[in-house]
mmCIF file of C-alpha atoms and ligand atoms in Angstrom:
data_model
loop_
_atom_site.group_PDB
_atom_site.id
_atom_site.type_symbol
_atom_site.label_atom_id
_atom_site.label_comp_id
_atom_site.label_asym_id
_atom_site.label_seq_id
_atom_site.Cartn_x
_atom_site.Cartn_y
_atom_site.Cartn_z
ATOM 1 C CA MET A 1 -64.359 -58.176 -15.606
ATOM 2 C CA VAL A 2 -64.395 -54.827 -16.736
ATOM 3 C CA ASP A 3 -63.985 -53.890 -20.684
ATOM 4 C CA ILE A 4 -60.866 -51.728 -20.559
ATOM 5 C CA ASP A 5 -58.309 -51.613 -23.400
ATOM 6 C CA TRP A 6 -55.694 -51.927 -20.817
ATOM 7 C CA ASP A 7 -52.887 -51.699 -23.537
ATOM 8 C CA ASN A 8 -53.864 -48.078 -24.618
ATOM 9 C CA LEU A 9 -54.658 -46.289 -21.246
ATOM 10 C CA GLY A 10 -53.802 -42.505 -21.298
ATOM 11 C CA PHE A 11 -54.342 -40.102 -18.710
ATOM 12 C CA ASP A 12 -58.164 -39.789 -19.044
ATOM 13 C CA VAL A 13 -61.370 -40.174 -17.122
ATOM 14 C CA THR A 14 -62.848 -43.684 -17.413
ATOM 15 C CA PRO A 15 -66.042 -44.297 -15.611
ATOM 16 C CA THR A 16 -65.627 -46.788 -12.655
ATOM 17 C CA LYS A 17 -68.168 -48.448 -10.263
ATOM 18 C CA SER A 18 -68.344 -46.006 -7.230
ATOM 19 C CA MET A 19 -66.712 -43.041 -5.602
ATOM 20 C CA PHE A 20 -66.778 -41.787 -1.993
ATOM 21 C CA ARG A 21 -68.669 -38.791 -0.854
ATOM 22 C CA ALA A 22 -68.954 -37.350 2.840
ATOM 23 C CA THR A 23 -70.170 -33.684 3.914
ATOM 24 C CA CYS A 24 -69.027 -31.736 6.786
ATOM 25 C CA LEU A 25 -70.314 -28.349 8.296
ATOM 26 C CA GLU A 26 -68.016 -25.403 9.032
ATOM 27 C CA ASN A 27 -66.088 -25.748 12.195
ATOM 28 C CA SER A 28 -67.285 -29.608 12.354
ATOM 29 C CA LYS A 29 -64.969 -32.887 12.270
ATOM 30 C CA TRP A 30 -64.753 -35.089 9.033
ATOM 31 C CA GLU A 31 -66.448 -38.235 10.207
ATOM 32 C CA HIS A 32 -69.320 -39.624 8.178
ATOM 33 C CA GLY A 33 -69.614 -40.637 4.208
ATOM 34 C CA GLY A 34 -69.660 -43.678 2.296
ATOM 35 C CA LEU A 35 -69.725 -45.165 -1.466
ATOM 36 C CA ILE A 36 -72.251 -43.968 -4.004
ATOM 37 C CA PRO A 37 -72.249 -45.057 -7.788
ATOM 38 C CA PHE A 38 -69.895 -43.006 -9.903
ATOM 39 C CA GLY A 39 -71.748 -40.207 -11.689
ATOM 40 C CA ASN A 40 -72.552 -36.751 -11.891
ATOM 41 C CA ILE A 41 -73.358 -34.724 -8.743
ATOM 42 C CA GLU A 42 -75.634 -31.687 -8.237
ATOM 43 C CA LEU A 43 -74.569 -28.378 -6.975
ATOM 44 C CA SER A 44 -76.042 -24.934 -6.270
ATOM 45 C CA PRO A 45 -74.882 -22.317 -8.736
ATOM 46 C CA ALA A 46 -73.905 -20.165 -5.646
ATOM 47 C CA ALA A 47 -71.775 -23.129 -4.328
ATOM 48 C CA ASN A 48 -68.521 -21.164 -2.939
ATOM 49 C CA VAL A 49 -66.305 -23.633 -4.916
ATOM 50 C CA LEU A 50 -68.033 -22.498 -8.216
ATOM 51 C CA ASN A 51 -67.637 -19.030 -7.558
ATOM 52 C CA TYR A 52 -64.314 -18.332 -5.248
ATOM 53 C CA GLY A 53 -62.728 -21.557 -5.909
ATOM 54 C CA GLN A 54 -62.549 -22.800 -2.399
ATOM 55 C CA GLY A 55 -61.211 -26.460 -3.128
ATOM 56 C CA ALA A 56 -58.147 -28.499 -2.709
ATOM 57 C CA PHE A 57 -57.367 -31.900 -4.051
ATOM 58 C CA GLU A 58 -54.779 -34.836 -4.176
ATOM 59 C CA GLY A 59 -53.446 -37.215 -6.400
ATOM 60 C CA VAL A 60 -52.516 -40.792 -5.167
ATOM 61 C CA LYS A 61 -51.857 -43.964 -7.119
ATOM 62 C CA ALA A 62 -52.836 -47.655 -6.522
ATOM 63 C CA PHE A 63 -50.717 -50.407 -8.214
ATOM 64 C CA ARG A 64 -51.114 -54.116 -9.016
ATOM 65 C CA THR A 65 -47.732 -55.503 -8.145
ATOM 66 C CA ALA A 66 -45.339 -58.103 -9.320
ATOM 67 C CA LYS A 67 -46.785 -60.105 -6.289
ATOM 68 C CA GLY A 68 -50.141 -59.814 -7.461
ATOM 69 C CA ASN A 69 -51.174 -57.296 -4.532
ATOM 70 C CA VAL A 70 -52.778 -54.012 -4.906
ATOM 71 C CA VAL A 71 -50.968 -51.265 -2.820
ATOM 72 C CA LEU A 72 -51.259 -47.599 -2.292
ATOM 73 C CA PHE A 73 -48.074 -45.592 -2.603
ATOM 74 C CA ARG A 74 -47.274 -43.218 0.149
ATOM 75 C CA VAL A 75 -50.980 -42.129 0.778
ATOM 76 C CA ASP A 76 -50.034 -40.905 4.162
ATOM 77 C CA LYS A 77 -48.192 -38.235 2.774
ATOM 78 C CA ASN A 78 -51.084 -37.264 0.500
ATOM 79 C CA ALA A 79 -53.229 -37.246 3.757
ATOM 80 C CA ALA A 80 -50.863 -34.965 5.316
ATOM 81 C CA ARG A 81 -50.720 -32.634 2.446
ATOM 82 C CA MET A 82 -54.678 -32.635 2.376
ATOM 83 C CA ALA A 83 -54.501 -31.670 6.157
ATOM 84 C CA PHE A 84 -52.226 -28.674 5.250
ATOM 85 C CA SER A 85 -54.300 -27.642 2.022
ATOM 86 C CA THR A 86 -57.718 -27.726 3.803
ATOM 87 C CA LYS A 87 -56.366 -25.869 6.686
ATOM 88 C CA ARG A 88 -54.972 -22.991 4.634
ATOM 89 C CA LEU A 89 -58.337 -22.749 2.630
ATOM 90 C CA CYS A 90 -60.421 -22.508 5.915
ATOM 91 C CA ILE A 91 -62.037 -26.003 4.975
ATOM 92 C CA PRO A 92 -62.284 -28.252 8.024
ATOM 93 C CA GLU A 93 -59.018 -29.597 8.483
ATOM 94 C CA MET A 94 -59.204 -33.008 6.776
ATOM 95 C CA ASP A 95 -58.510 -35.825 9.622
ATOM 96 C CA THR A 96 -55.638 -38.013 8.045
ATOM 97 C CA ASP A 97 -57.124 -41.504 9.208
ATOM 98 C CA PHE A 98 -60.500 -40.515 7.911
ATOM 99 C CA PHE A 99 -58.644 -39.649 4.340
ATOM 100 C CA ILE A 100 -56.757 -42.759 4.280
ATOM 101 C CA ASP A 101 -59.771 -44.895 5.266
ATOM 102 C CA ALA A 102 -62.068 -43.324 2.528
ATOM 103 C CA VAL A 103 -59.393 -43.921 -0.133
ATOM 104 C CA THR A 104 -58.858 -47.580 0.882
ATOM 105 C CA LYS A 105 -62.787 -48.039 0.665
ATOM 106 C CA VAL A 106 -62.935 -46.587 -2.921
ATOM 107 C CA VAL A 107 -60.149 -48.684 -4.165
ATOM 108 C CA LYS A 108 -61.336 -51.873 -2.599
ATOM 109 C CA ASP A 109 -64.983 -51.311 -4.331
ATOM 110 C CA ASN A 110 -62.991 -50.392 -7.766
ATOM 111 C CA ILE A 111 -60.408 -53.224 -7.364
ATOM 112 C CA GLU A 112 -61.173 -54.617 -10.893
ATOM 113 C CA TYR A 113 -60.327 -51.211 -12.590
ATOM 114 C CA VAL A 114 -56.626 -51.493 -11.207
ATOM 115 C CA PRO A 115 -54.714 -52.131 -14.345
ATOM 116 C CA PRO A 116 -52.824 -55.498 -14.644
ATOM 117 C CA HIS A 117 -49.425 -55.471 -13.338
ATOM 118 C CA GLY A 118 -46.958 -53.081 -15.452
ATOM 119 C CA GLN A 119 -49.923 -51.836 -17.336
ATOM 120 C CA GLY A 120 -50.442 -48.691 -15.593
ATOM 121 C CA SER A 121 -52.148 -47.702 -12.240
ATOM 122 C CA LEU A 122 -55.421 -46.706 -10.582
ATOM 123 C CA TYR A 123 -55.191 -42.972 -10.309
ATOM 124 C CA ILE A 124 -57.207 -41.745 -7.282
ATOM 125 C CA ARG A 125 -58.222 -38.228 -7.015
ATOM 126 C CA PRO A 126 -59.704 -36.990 -3.679
ATOM 127 C CA VAL A 127 -61.246 -33.417 -3.811
ATOM 128 C CA VAL A 128 -62.979 -31.280 -1.357
ATOM 129 C CA TRP A 129 -64.979 -28.308 -1.874
ATOM 130 C CA GLY A 130 -67.077 -25.660 -0.028
ATOM 131 C CA THR A 131 -70.547 -26.606 -1.648
ATOM 132 C CA SER A 132 -72.734 -24.327 0.403
ATOM 133 C CA ALA A 133 -74.731 -21.460 -1.571
ATOM 134 C CA GLY A 134 -73.519 -17.963 -0.727
ATOM 135 C CA ILE A 135 -72.593 -14.794 -2.444
ATOM 136 C CA GLY A 136 -70.437 -13.071 0.081
ATOM 137 C CA VAL A 137 -66.634 -13.910 0.002
ATOM 138 C CA LYS A 138 -66.350 -16.063 3.157
ATOM 139 C CA PRO A 139 -65.761 -19.562 3.788
ATOM 140 C CA ALA A 140 -68.518 -21.830 2.923
ATOM 141 C CA SER A 141 -70.732 -23.210 5.770
ATOM 142 C CA GLU A 142 -70.834 -26.747 4.309
ATOM 143 C CA TYR A 143 -68.098 -28.820 2.619
ATOM 144 C CA THR A 144 -68.145 -32.055 0.288
ATOM 145 C CA PHE A 145 -65.422 -34.458 -0.103
ATOM 146 C CA MET A 146 -65.322 -36.847 -2.710
ATOM 147 C CA ILE A 147 -62.872 -39.716 -4.104
ATOM 148 C CA PHE A 148 -63.045 -40.904 -7.544
ATOM 149 C CA VAL A 149 -60.815 -43.189 -9.250
ATOM 150 C CA THR A 150 -59.874 -43.850 -12.805
ATOM 151 C CA PRO A 151 -57.227 -46.304 -14.525
ATOM 152 C CA VAL A 152 -54.419 -44.195 -16.236
ATOM 153 C CA GLY A 153 -51.005 -44.724 -18.269
ATOM 154 C CA PRO A 154 -48.840 -42.178 -19.080
ATOM 155 C CA TYR A 155 -49.702 -38.383 -18.390
ATOM 156 C CA PHE A 156 -47.840 -36.788 -21.517
ATOM 157 C CA LYS A 157 -49.051 -38.257 -25.038
ATOM 158 C CA LYS A 158 -45.322 -38.763 -25.798
ATOM 159 C CA GLY A 159 -45.189 -41.262 -23.003
ATOM 160 C CA ILE A 160 -41.566 -41.073 -21.614
ATOM 161 C CA ASN A 161 -39.775 -39.389 -24.535
ATOM 162 C CA PRO A 162 -38.044 -36.285 -23.362
ATOM 163 C CA LEU A 163 -40.355 -33.344 -22.901
ATOM 164 C CA SER A 164 -39.879 -29.978 -24.445
ATOM 165 C CA LEU A 165 -40.650 -27.301 -22.167
ATOM 166 C CA LYS A 166 -40.595 -23.362 -22.239
ATOM 167 C CA ILE A 167 -39.717 -21.240 -19.325
ATOM 168 C CA THR A 168 -42.228 -18.193 -19.023
ATOM 169 C CA SER A 169 -41.337 -14.736 -17.462
ATOM 170 C CA GLN A 170 -44.823 -13.520 -18.841
ATOM 171 C CA PHE A 171 -46.748 -15.552 -16.052
ATOM 172 C CA HIS A 172 -46.237 -16.542 -12.610
ATOM 173 C CA ARG A 173 -47.482 -19.685 -11.136
ATOM 174 C CA ALA A 174 -47.544 -18.547 -7.534
ATOM 175 C CA ALA A 175 -46.799 -15.463 -5.220
ATOM 176 C CA PRO A 176 -44.448 -15.449 -2.488
ATOM 177 C CA LYS A 177 -46.674 -16.154 0.758
ATOM 178 C CA GLY A 178 -49.580 -17.094 -1.492
ATOM 179 C CA ILE A 179 -50.861 -20.753 -2.017
ATOM 180 C CA GLY A 180 -48.560 -22.199 -4.452
ATOM 181 C CA ASN A 181 -47.273 -24.736 -1.567
ATOM 182 C CA ILE A 182 -50.949 -26.277 -1.243
ATOM 183 C CA LYS A 183 -52.847 -28.107 -3.743
ATOM 184 C CA ALA A 184 -55.480 -25.431 -4.106
ATOM 185 C CA ILE A 185 -57.661 -26.022 -7.394
ATOM 186 C CA GLY A 186 -57.105 -22.410 -8.461
ATOM 187 C CA ASN A 187 -53.293 -23.021 -8.756
ATOM 188 C CA TYR A 188 -54.021 -25.167 -11.708
ATOM 189 C CA SER A 189 -56.629 -22.991 -13.637
ATOM 190 C CA ALA A 190 -53.939 -20.343 -13.296
ATOM 191 C CA SER A 191 -51.756 -22.414 -15.307
ATOM 192 C CA LEU A 192 -54.176 -23.224 -18.161
ATOM 193 C CA TYR A 193 -53.770 -19.970 -20.247
ATOM 194 C CA PRO A 194 -49.845 -20.307 -20.301
ATOM 195 C CA LEU A 195 -50.043 -24.061 -21.066
ATOM 196 C CA THR A 196 -52.347 -23.625 -23.696
ATOM 197 C CA GLU A 197 -49.976 -20.965 -25.306
ATOM 198 C CA ALA A 198 -47.092 -22.953 -24.778
ATOM 199 C CA LYS A 199 -48.899 -25.999 -26.401
ATOM 200 C CA LYS A 200 -49.606 -23.678 -29.384
ATOM 201 C CA GLU A 201 -45.997 -23.157 -29.748
ATOM 202 C CA GLY A 202 -45.251 -26.861 -29.681
ATOM 203 C CA PHE A 203 -44.183 -27.297 -25.966
ATOM 204 C CA ASP A 204 -45.458 -30.003 -23.750
ATOM 205 C CA GLU A 205 -45.435 -27.811 -20.476
ATOM 206 C CA VAL A 206 -44.338 -24.708 -18.997
ATOM 207 C CA ILE A 207 -41.446 -23.905 -16.188
ATOM 208 C CA TYR A 208 -42.377 -20.956 -13.943
ATOM 209 C CA LEU A 209 -39.863 -18.832 -12.298
ATOM 210 C CA ASP A 210 -39.895 -17.227 -8.848
ATOM 211 C CA ALA A 211 -42.605 -14.487 -8.952
ATOM 212 C CA ALA A 212 -40.277 -11.982 -6.975
ATOM 213 C CA ARG A 213 -37.185 -11.947 -9.000
ATOM 214 C CA GLU A 214 -38.042 -14.262 -11.942
ATOM 215 C CA GLU A 215 -34.400 -15.666 -11.837
ATOM 216 C CA ILE A 216 -34.902 -18.881 -9.764
ATOM 217 C CA ILE A 217 -36.942 -21.975 -11.437
ATOM 218 C CA GLU A 218 -39.806 -22.747 -9.073
ATOM 219 C CA GLU A 219 -41.769 -25.892 -10.729
ATOM 220 C CA VAL A 220 -43.341 -27.161 -14.049
ATOM 221 C CA GLY A 221 -47.168 -26.700 -14.132
ATOM 222 C CA SER A 222 -47.951 -30.246 -13.295
ATOM 223 C CA ALA A 223 -44.786 -31.437 -11.865
ATOM 224 C CA ASN A 224 -41.554 -30.653 -9.821
ATOM 225 C CA PHE A 225 -38.269 -29.913 -11.359
ATOM 226 C CA PHE A 226 -34.774 -31.519 -11.209
ATOM 227 C CA ILE A 227 -31.305 -31.342 -12.800
ATOM 228 C CA PHE A 228 -28.322 -33.497 -12.427
ATOM 229 C CA GLN A 229 -25.171 -31.529 -12.571
ATOM 230 C CA ASP A 230 -21.848 -32.332 -11.259
ATOM 231 C CA GLY A 231 -22.877 -35.672 -9.933
ATOM 232 C CA LYS A 232 -25.527 -34.081 -7.703
ATOM 233 C CA ILE A 233 -29.186 -33.970 -8.013
ATOM 234 C CA LYS A 234 -30.534 -30.541 -7.336
ATOM 235 C CA THR A 235 -33.975 -29.598 -6.989
ATOM 236 C CA PRO A 236 -35.635 -26.188 -6.048
ATOM 237 C CA SER A 237 -35.982 -26.039 -2.177
ATOM 238 C CA LEU A 238 -39.591 -25.850 -0.709
ATOM 239 C CA SER A 239 -39.170 -21.896 -0.627
ATOM 240 C CA GLY A 240 -43.266 -21.259 0.048
ATOM 241 C CA SER A 241 -44.400 -21.082 -3.224
ATOM 242 C CA ILE A 242 -43.666 -24.549 -4.588
ATOM 243 C CA LEU A 243 -45.630 -27.576 -3.730
ATOM 244 C CA GLY A 244 -43.970 -30.297 -1.627
ATOM 245 C CA GLY A 245 -44.548 -33.256 -4.233
ATOM 246 C CA VAL A 246 -44.969 -36.744 -2.780
ATOM 247 C CA THR A 247 -42.717 -38.027 -5.910
ATOM 248 C CA ARG A 248 -40.204 -35.192 -5.239
ATOM 249 C CA ASP A 249 -39.652 -36.167 -1.793
ATOM 250 C CA SER A 250 -39.427 -39.949 -2.847
ATOM 251 C CA VAL A 251 -36.846 -39.147 -5.481
ATOM 252 C CA CYS A 252 -34.796 -37.205 -3.143
ATOM 253 C CA LEU A 253 -34.640 -40.263 -0.679
ATOM 254 C CA VAL A 254 -34.150 -42.902 -3.233
ATOM 255 C CA ALA A 255 -31.334 -40.844 -4.903
ATOM 256 C CA ARG A 256 -29.640 -40.454 -1.359
ATOM 257 C CA GLU A 257 -30.486 -43.728 0.403
ATOM 258 C CA ILE A 258 -30.671 -46.216 -2.664
ATOM 259 C CA LEU A 259 -28.459 -44.879 -5.342
ATOM 260 C CA GLY A 260 -25.967 -42.992 -3.194
ATOM 261 C CA ILE A 261 -26.270 -39.952 -5.078
ATOM 262 C CA SER A 262 -26.257 -36.530 -3.033
ATOM 263 C CA VAL A 263 -29.318 -34.154 -3.290
ATOM 264 C CA GLU A 264 -29.416 -30.641 -2.974
ATOM 265 C CA GLU A 265 -32.469 -28.579 -2.460
ATOM 266 C CA THR A 266 -31.497 -25.336 -3.367
ATOM 267 C CA ASP A 267 -31.857 -22.409 -5.863
ATOM 268 C CA ILE A 268 -31.690 -23.365 -9.781
ATOM 269 C CA TYR A 269 -30.932 -20.406 -11.987
ATOM 270 C CA ILE A 270 -31.904 -20.576 -15.572
ATOM 271 C CA LYS A 271 -28.142 -20.780 -16.541
ATOM 272 C CA ASP A 272 -27.807 -23.903 -14.301
ATOM 273 C CA ILE A 273 -29.874 -25.833 -17.102
ATOM 274 C CA GLU A 274 -27.035 -25.123 -19.540
ATOM 275 C CA ASN A 275 -24.668 -26.844 -17.311
ATOM 276 C CA SER A 276 -26.755 -30.036 -16.535
ATOM 277 C CA ASP A 277 -26.072 -33.438 -17.682
ATOM 278 C CA GLU A 278 -29.712 -34.522 -17.141
ATOM 279 C CA VAL A 279 -33.131 -32.464 -16.335
ATOM 280 C CA PHE A 280 -36.553 -34.009 -15.430
ATOM 281 C CA CYS A 281 -39.673 -33.540 -13.688
ATOM 282 C CA THR A 282 -41.521 -35.600 -11.138
ATOM 283 C CA GLY A 283 -44.885 -35.929 -10.036
ATOM 284 C CA THR A 284 -47.716 -38.652 -8.970
ATOM 285 C CA ALA A 285 -49.149 -38.320 -12.490
ATOM 286 C CA VAL A 286 -45.887 -37.893 -14.672
ATOM 287 C CA VAL A 287 -43.926 -40.201 -12.320
ATOM 288 C CA VAL A 288 -40.299 -39.467 -13.408
ATOM 289 C CA CYS A 289 -40.014 -37.580 -16.891
ATOM 290 C CA PRO A 290 -37.027 -36.704 -18.949
ATOM 291 C CA ILE A 291 -36.567 -32.924 -20.114
ATOM 292 C CA GLY A 292 -35.041 -32.871 -23.431
ATOM 293 C CA ARG A 293 -35.379 -29.278 -24.525
ATOM 294 C CA VAL A 294 -35.644 -26.079 -22.531
ATOM 295 C CA THR A 295 -36.550 -22.597 -24.514
ATOM 296 C CA PHE A 296 -35.982 -19.316 -22.632
ATOM 297 C CA LYS A 297 -36.542 -16.176 -24.643
ATOM 298 C CA GLY A 298 -36.354 -18.022 -27.990
ATOM 299 C CA LYS A 299 -33.389 -19.594 -27.230
ATOM 300 C CA THR A 300 -33.612 -23.313 -26.854
ATOM 301 C CA HIS A 301 -30.934 -25.519 -24.920
ATOM 302 C CA VAL A 302 -30.740 -29.416 -25.687
ATOM 303 C CA ILE A 303 -30.218 -31.578 -22.785
ATOM 304 C CA ASN A 304 -28.327 -34.919 -22.958
ATOM 305 C CA LYS A 305 -28.850 -34.977 -26.995
ATOM 306 C CA ASN A 306 -32.685 -35.037 -26.151
ATOM 307 C CA THR A 307 -32.454 -38.564 -24.862
ATOM 308 C CA MET A 308 -33.401 -39.920 -21.309
ATOM 309 C CA GLY A 309 -29.922 -39.753 -19.354
ATOM 310 C CA PRO A 310 -28.943 -42.788 -17.173
ATOM 311 C CA ILE A 311 -29.596 -41.093 -13.927
ATOM 312 C CA THR A 312 -33.260 -40.251 -14.568
ATOM 313 C CA LYS A 313 -33.721 -43.634 -15.930
ATOM 314 C CA LYS A 314 -32.329 -45.217 -12.884
ATOM 315 C CA ILE A 315 -34.263 -42.992 -10.529
ATOM 316 C CA ARG A 316 -37.532 -43.725 -12.549
ATOM 317 C CA GLU A 317 -37.105 -47.396 -12.625
ATOM 318 C CA THR A 318 -36.135 -47.669 -8.963
ATOM 319 C CA ILE A 319 -39.484 -45.558 -7.981
ATOM 320 C CA LEU A 320 -41.555 -47.802 -10.396
ATOM 321 C CA SER A 321 -39.670 -50.966 -8.881
ATOM 322 C CA ILE A 322 -40.782 -49.807 -5.378
ATOM 323 C CA GLN A 323 -44.410 -49.067 -6.432
ATOM 324 C CA ASN A 324 -44.547 -52.691 -7.991
ATOM 325 C CA GLU A 325 -43.058 -54.628 -5.267
ATOM 326 C CA GLU A 326 -40.222 -55.617 -7.497
ATOM 327 C CA ILE A 327 -37.705 -54.359 -5.064
ATOM 328 C CA LYS A 328 -37.704 -53.979 -1.198
ATOM 329 C CA ASP A 329 -39.773 -51.434 0.180
ATOM 330 C CA THR A 330 -37.217 -50.208 2.880
ATOM 331 C CA HIS A 331 -39.216 -47.325 3.873
ATOM 332 C CA ASN A 332 -42.928 -48.796 4.170
ATOM 333 C CA TRP A 333 -44.216 -46.592 1.566
ATOM 334 C CA LEU A 334 -46.576 -49.265 0.413
ATOM 335 C CA ARG A 335 -50.016 -49.662 2.015
ATOM 336 C CA HIS A 336 -51.485 -53.179 0.967
ATOM 337 C CA ILE A 337 -55.436 -52.919 0.130
HETATM 338 C C1 COI B 1 -50.642 -35.376 -9.801
HETATM 339 O O1 COI B 1 -49.317 -35.519 -10.281
HETATM 340 O O2 COI B 1 -51.214 -36.424 -9.448
HETATM 341 C C2 COI B 1 -51.209 -34.171 -9.777
HETATM 342 O O3 COI B 1 -51.810 -33.788 -9.008
HETATM 343 C C3 COI B 1 -50.674 -33.086 -10.891
HETATM 344 C C4 COI B 1 -51.994 -32.918 -11.753
HETATM 345 C C5 COI B 1 -52.495 -31.662 -11.890
HETATM 346 C C6 COI B 1 -52.034 -34.107 -12.714
#
């Protein structure tokens, strides 16, 4: 038995038993690789990823379900997105079967680190980098793919209490026709300064607007954005600079097909927040988290008296119940380990 305080898991890295590692040359296919002990790795200071940020990652979760099984949630969607991200970054395109097979191997070998049912999940982080040494700006000649895992609890320190977010027009997350729609590591480094400044002001996260007109809401730094308004769920449409979240897609399907709520993927303006009954954000890490306050240019709007609304709660519980095999997995989203 591993010695972990399951009752107090946060979103931190706990060392586990093993991780997956594979390498691939430029213009080659991902086909080899295997498990190695969890630990530090060695890289040249001239590695492409360290200088020019050629890297992409994924976030997947495994759950120990009410039936006692260990399952992966929608790993095929993560595999497809990794293929999309790698292609855009000139990394050898990740083969989806290779990706799923590698994720499965790591979870099997670290099965003891999957938290007990209802006490969190095993967060799986596949990440790929250009690792050959080079100084000219060009794609690396060699790539490394690694997967590490860590047991996690809630992403935000305040758990599932409503978040207080700040809309920024001082910073953009992603440019039109840029790389906002892939899971590039650089997108997250661009969000660190706005996030740090927002936290100093007492906010939990930042909401970014579209870079062209600064009128339409795009996403939260670590999650996608939703409102519930006039009996409909609305989320920004995937315009090209928004990440197509796996949980975002799951929420749209759950709302439409299980809860019978209509969903619109559309433009959401700042003023729409003032007319919303509920506001929430979604992601693999955050799951479904209520937003209780949104501040723009010093003016704060409080949503649903700063409590989690009934629709947000229902959606959150439905997603978690599917992940935990408490209700039927009608879309075959779970893959048993
Ligand atoms: C996830 O939700 O898994 C993500 O990748 C967001 C992250 C930056 C924590």
